[in-house]
Amino acid sequence: MTVPVNLLELDKSSMEDFFIAMGEKSFRATQVLKWIYHRGITDFDQMTNLGKDLRLVLQAKARISMPVLADEQQSADGTRKWLVRLHDGNCIETVFIPEDDRGTLCISSQAGCPLDCSFCSTAKQGFNRNLTAGEIIGQVWLANQVLGHFEQRRRIITNIVFMGMGEPLLNYENVIRAIGLMTDHNGFGLARRRITISTSGIVPVMDRLAAETTVSLAVSLQATNNELRNELVPLNRRYPLEKLMAACRRYANSGTDASITMEYVMLNGVNDSPAEARQLVKLLHGIPAKINLIPFNPFPDTVYSRSSPENIEAFRTILMDAGFITITRKPRGDDIDAACGQLAGRVMPRTGRHAAMTTGYAA
Ligand code: SAH
């Protein structure tokens, strides 16, 4: 007996292939996608424009299997954090951040993370595995369901950022497939530029991204010299700043409107001096970059602390004076550990890091 296909794993073209292989017309794919992503329906019986026979066949051959909401926390500032349980018991976290003019969903791409950045709570969880495309798009579906999107039929999630657990460019294929469903008008129909992939700098995959898609890119810079960046982002030993900056330049020249957001976590006494701000200006010379300064968010047993508001402002002024649009990110949801770098989930076992480090960068 064949294992039923989870339709959540299929983007439009693979779902068309699935129906054609069943002897059905390809437009069935559009119908089913609309039920799932426009109406929030996952029960074949309720898909009333599919004939009864087809529904019976689908019940035997397919399923629409969502990850499960295991827990929810709500911050005083309206931020909501969900613990999402995957079929194998791993739990990841997804965060919704409402603002006046937008609603941003921060999603995870891996269970844990292999990169081991010293200032990030997810790193302390170790790494288990990549998420499937269905587990990635499933977070968006679940959030939409909880937020009432399917009932109200209005867009509540307007932006999606891959800034939750994991390194999206180490899970490229599944991330791209899920983005296909986020942007397809039979899926969630979001504009590509409203989706941001954030990376610590997997250089070869950044080139691939530039060639293959037009989503927004954020690069987690964190330091302006290799010695410090090696310490904060161990991936830097593999792809040092010279290579990373060259990749950013190639990315910026790869198409129209390819500006990059540089993320820089503000660590008190570590990377926040005026000299480092000036160094950053030099490093970014000629790159159309916006800069996001992220005040460090603490987690248990960390050795770091947040830079003072005065130091952050002085740092920002130097960048602004040099012509870079620089925004200090407001910590959101930090009372429920939902802010940047605080996502922990429940990763089990946490031992996959070595394998991911030795094989994962080959892409
Ligand atoms: N692996 C990807 C995606 C994770 S996003 C990446 O590195 O970009 C992680 C973002 O959260 C990074 O930009 C980082 O700057 C920020 N971050 C991580 N830990 C943090 C912390 N403790 N406080 C504030 N920001 C943090």
mmCIF file with all atom_site columns, N, CA and C in Angstrom, residues 16 28 47-48 54 67 82 89 94 102 110 116 121 124 134 137 158 161 196 217 243 250 254 285 289 331-332 351 355:
data_model
loop_
_atom_site.group_PDB
_atom_site.id
_atom_site.type_symbol
_atom_site.label_atom_id
_atom_site.label_alt_id
_atom_site.label_comp_id
_atom_site.label_asym_id
_atom_site.label_entity_id
_atom_site.label_seq_id
_atom_site.pdbx_PDB_ins_code
_atom_site.Cartn_x
_atom_site.Cartn_y
_atom_site.Cartn_z
_atom_site.occupancy
_atom_site.B_iso_or_equiv
_atom_site.pdbx_formal_charge
_atom_site.auth_seq_id
_atom_site.auth_comp_id
_atom_site.auth_asym_id
_atom_site.auth_atom_id
_atom_site.pdbx_PDB_model_num
ATOM 1  N N  . GLU A 1 16  ? -0.338  19.755 -9.539  1.00 0.00 ? 16  GLU A N  1
ATOM 2  C CA . GLU A 1 16  ? -0.888  19.450 -10.881 1.00 0.00 ? 16  GLU A CA 1
ATOM 3  C C  . GLU A 1 16  ? -0.395  18.081 -11.344 1.00 0.00 ? 16  GLU A C  1
ATOM 4  N N  . ARG A 1 28  ? -7.697  20.672 -11.027 1.00 0.00 ? 28  ARG A N  1
ATOM 5  C CA . ARG A 1 28  ? -8.035  20.201 -9.671  1.00 0.00 ? 28  ARG A CA 1
ATOM 6  C C  . ARG A 1 28  ? -7.061  20.771 -8.643  1.00 0.00 ? 28  ARG A C  1
ATOM 7  N N  . MET A 1 47  ? -14.817 19.843 0.386   1.00 0.00 ? 47  MET A N  1
ATOM 8  C CA . MET A 1 47  ? -14.391 20.459 -0.884  1.00 0.00 ? 47  MET A CA 1
ATOM 9  C C  . MET A 1 47  ? -15.446 20.151 -1.948  1.00 0.00 ? 47  MET A C  1
ATOM 10 N N  . THR A 1 48  ? -16.498 20.960 -1.937  1.00 0.00 ? 48  THR A N  1
ATOM 11 C CA . THR A 1 48  ? -17.729 20.582 -2.614  1.00 0.00 ? 48  THR A CA 1
ATOM 12 C C  . THR A 1 48  ? -17.663 20.668 -4.134  1.00 0.00 ? 48  THR A C  1
ATOM 13 N N  . LEU A 1 54  ? -14.025 11.534 -6.665  1.00 0.00 ? 54  LEU A N  1
ATOM 14 C CA . LEU A 1 54  ? -12.674 12.080 -6.498  1.00 0.00 ? 54  LEU A CA 1
ATOM 15 C C  . LEU A 1 54  ? -12.352 12.266 -5.019  1.00 0.00 ? 54  LEU A C  1
ATOM 16 N N  . PRO A 1 67  ? 1.001   20.751 10.970  1.00 0.00 ? 67  PRO A N  1
ATOM 17 C CA . PRO A 1 67  ? 1.617   20.669 12.298  1.00 0.00 ? 67  PRO A CA 1
ATOM 18 C C  . PRO A 1 67  ? 0.585   21.093 13.347  1.00 0.00 ? 67  PRO A C  1
ATOM 19 N N  . TRP A 1 82  ? 3.691   31.062 19.142  1.00 0.00 ? 82  TRP A N  1
ATOM 20 C CA . TRP A 1 82  ? 3.119   29.722 19.154  1.00 0.00 ? 82  TRP A CA 1
ATOM 21 C C  . TRP A 1 82  ? 4.231   28.671 19.166  1.00 0.00 ? 82  TRP A C  1
ATOM 22 N N  . GLY A 1 89  ? 7.585   14.940 17.012  1.00 0.00 ? 89  GLY A N  1
ATOM 23 C CA . GLY A 1 89  ? 7.754   15.378 18.401  1.00 0.00 ? 89  GLY A CA 1
ATOM 24 C C  . GLY A 1 89  ? 8.599   16.632 18.544  1.00 0.00 ? 89  GLY A C  1
ATOM 25 N N  . THR A 1 94  ? 6.882   30.003 16.250  1.00 0.00 ? 94  THR A N  1
ATOM 26 C CA . THR A 1 94  ? 6.416   30.933 15.219  1.00 0.00 ? 94  THR A CA 1
ATOM 27 C C  . THR A 1 94  ? 5.870   32.146 15.951  1.00 0.00 ? 94  THR A C  1
ATOM 28 N N  . ARG A 1 102 ? 0.980   46.885 9.377   1.00 0.00 ? 102 ARG A N  1
ATOM 29 C CA . ARG A 1 102 ? 1.312   45.571 8.845   1.00 0.00 ? 102 ARG A CA 1
ATOM 30 C C  . ARG A 1 102 ? 1.208   44.502 9.924   1.00 0.00 ? 102 ARG A C  1
ATOM 31 N N  . GLN A 1 110 ? 14.107  25.453 10.407  1.00 0.00 ? 110 GLN A N  1
ATOM 32 C CA . GLN A 1 110 ? 14.747  24.220 10.870  1.00 0.00 ? 110 GLN A CA 1
ATOM 33 C C  . GLN A 1 110 ? 14.324  23.961 12.318  1.00 0.00 ? 110 GLN A C  1
ATOM 34 N N  . ASP A 1 116 ? 25.170  27.733 15.596  1.00 0.00 ? 116 ASP A N  1
ATOM 35 C CA . ASP A 1 116 ? 25.801  27.937 16.900  1.00 0.00 ? 116 ASP A CA 1
ATOM 36 C C  . ASP A 1 116 ? 26.288  29.365 17.153  1.00 0.00 ? 116 ASP A C  1
ATOM 37 N N  . SER A 1 121 ? 19.677  32.233 21.353  1.00 0.00 ? 121 SER A N  1
ATOM 38 C CA . SER A 1 121 ? 19.119  31.181 22.195  1.00 0.00 ? 121 SER A CA 1
ATOM 39 C C  . SER A 1 121 ? 18.833  29.894 21.421  1.00 0.00 ? 121 SER A C  1
ATOM 40 N N  . LYS A 1 124 ? 21.524  27.308 21.387  1.00 0.00 ? 124 LYS A N  1
ATOM 41 C CA . LYS A 1 124 ? 21.709  26.469 22.583  1.00 0.00 ? 124 LYS A CA 1
ATOM 42 C C  . LYS A 1 124 ? 20.868  25.191 22.501  1.00 0.00 ? 124 LYS A C  1
ATOM 43 N N  . GLY A 1 134 ? 6.004   21.609 3.791   1.00 0.00 ? 134 GLY A N  1
ATOM 44 C CA . GLY A 1 134 ? 4.688   21.595 4.438   1.00 0.00 ? 134 GLY A CA 1
ATOM 45 C C  . GLY A 1 134 ? 4.745   22.110 5.871   1.00 0.00 ? 134 GLY A C  1
ATOM 46 N N  . ILE A 1 137 ? 5.098   26.036 5.350   1.00 0.00 ? 137 ILE A N  1
ATOM 47 C CA . ILE A 1 137 ? 3.844   26.710 4.965   1.00 0.00 ? 137 ILE A CA 1
ATOM 48 C C  . ILE A 1 137 ? 2.769   26.434 6.033   1.00 0.00 ? 137 ILE A C  1
ATOM 49 N N  . THR A 1 158 ? 0.707   40.321 6.593   1.00 0.00 ? 158 THR A N  1
ATOM 50 C CA . THR A 1 158 ? 1.068   41.027 5.356   1.00 0.00 ? 158 THR A CA 1
ATOM 51 C C  . THR A 1 158 ? 2.525   40.792 4.973   1.00 0.00 ? 158 THR A C  1
ATOM 52 N N  . VAL A 1 161 ? 8.798   36.810 7.576   1.00 0.00 ? 161 VAL A N  1
ATOM 53 C CA . VAL A 1 161 ? 10.261  36.849 7.692   1.00 0.00 ? 161 VAL A CA 1
ATOM 54 C C  . VAL A 1 161 ? 10.778  35.494 8.178   1.00 0.00 ? 161 VAL A C  1
ATOM 55 N N  . THR A 1 196 ? 10.907  37.971 3.530   1.00 0.00 ? 196 THR A N  1
ATOM 56 C CA . THR A 1 196 ? 12.333  38.219 3.754   1.00 0.00 ? 196 THR A CA 1
ATOM 57 C C  . THR A 1 196 ? 13.022  36.951 4.246   1.00 0.00 ? 196 THR A C  1
ATOM 58 N N  . LEU A 1 217 ? 16.165  40.134 1.012   1.00 0.00 ? 217 LEU A N  1
ATOM 59 C CA . LEU A 1 217 ? 17.252  39.443 1.710   1.00 0.00 ? 217 LEU A CA 1
ATOM 60 C C  . LEU A 1 217 ? 17.735  40.274 2.894   1.00 0.00 ? 217 LEU A C  1
ATOM 61 N N  . LYS A 1 243 ? 34.424  37.386 1.695   1.00 0.00 ? 243 LYS A N  1
ATOM 62 C CA . LYS A 1 243 ? 33.565  36.600 0.795   1.00 0.00 ? 243 LYS A CA 1
ATOM 63 C C  . LYS A 1 243 ? 32.105  37.004 0.938   1.00 0.00 ? 243 LYS A C  1
ATOM 64 N N  . ARG A 1 250 ? 27.472  41.121 -5.256  1.00 0.00 ? 250 ARG A N  1
ATOM 65 C CA . ARG A 1 250 ? 26.905  40.404 -6.426  1.00 0.00 ? 250 ARG A CA 1
ATOM 66 C C  . ARG A 1 250 ? 25.382  40.397 -6.338  1.00 0.00 ? 250 ARG A C  1
ATOM 67 N N  . SER A 1 254 ? 22.414  42.046 -8.907  1.00 0.00 ? 254 SER A N  1
ATOM 68 C CA . SER A 1 254 ? 21.789  40.949 -9.658  1.00 0.00 ? 254 SER A CA 1
ATOM 69 C C  . SER A 1 254 ? 20.443  41.323 -10.260 1.00 0.00 ? 254 SER A C  1
ATOM 70 N N  . HIS A 1 285 ? 30.521  50.035 1.949   1.00 0.00 ? 285 HIS A N  1
ATOM 71 C CA . HIS A 1 285 ? 30.701  51.005 0.865   1.00 0.00 ? 285 HIS A CA 1
ATOM 72 C C  . HIS A 1 285 ? 30.225  50.423 -0.477  1.00 0.00 ? 285 HIS A C  1
ATOM 73 N N  . ALA A 1 289 ? 22.415  49.206 1.080   1.00 0.00 ? 289 ALA A N  1
ATOM 74 C CA . ALA A 1 289 ? 21.972  48.470 2.265   1.00 0.00 ? 289 ALA A CA 1
ATOM 75 C C  . ALA A 1 289 ? 21.192  49.372 3.207   1.00 0.00 ? 289 ALA A C  1
ATOM 76 N N  . PRO A 1 331 ? 12.358  45.983 20.487  1.00 0.00 ? 331 PRO A N  1
ATOM 77 C CA . PRO A 1 331 ? 12.136  44.605 20.947  1.00 0.00 ? 331 PRO A CA 1
ATOM 78 C C  . PRO A 1 331 ? 10.642  44.356 21.090  1.00 0.00 ? 331 PRO A C  1
ATOM 79 N N  . ARG A 1 332 ? 10.152  43.291 20.464  1.00 0.00 ? 332 ARG A N  1
ATOM 80 C CA . ARG A 1 332 ? 8.724   42.965 20.561  1.00 0.00 ? 332 ARG A CA 1
ATOM 81 C C  . ARG A 1 332 ? 8.582   41.598 21.203  1.00 0.00 ? 332 ARG A C  1
ATOM 82 N N  . THR A 1 351 ? 21.310  16.557 18.392  1.00 0.00 ? 351 THR A N  1
ATOM 83 C CA . THR A 1 351 ? 22.661  16.100 18.068  1.00 0.00 ? 351 THR A CA 1
ATOM 84 C C  . THR A 1 351 ? 23.007  16.152 16.586  1.00 0.00 ? 351 THR A C  1
ATOM 85 N N  . ALA A 1 355 ? 26.607  16.689 11.644  1.00 0.00 ? 355 ALA A N  1
ATOM 86 C CA . ALA A 1 355 ? 26.290  16.253 10.275  1.00 0.00 ? 355 ALA A CA 1
ATOM 87 C C  . ALA A 1 355 ? 25.927  17.448 9.406   1.00 0.00 ? 355 ALA A C  1
#
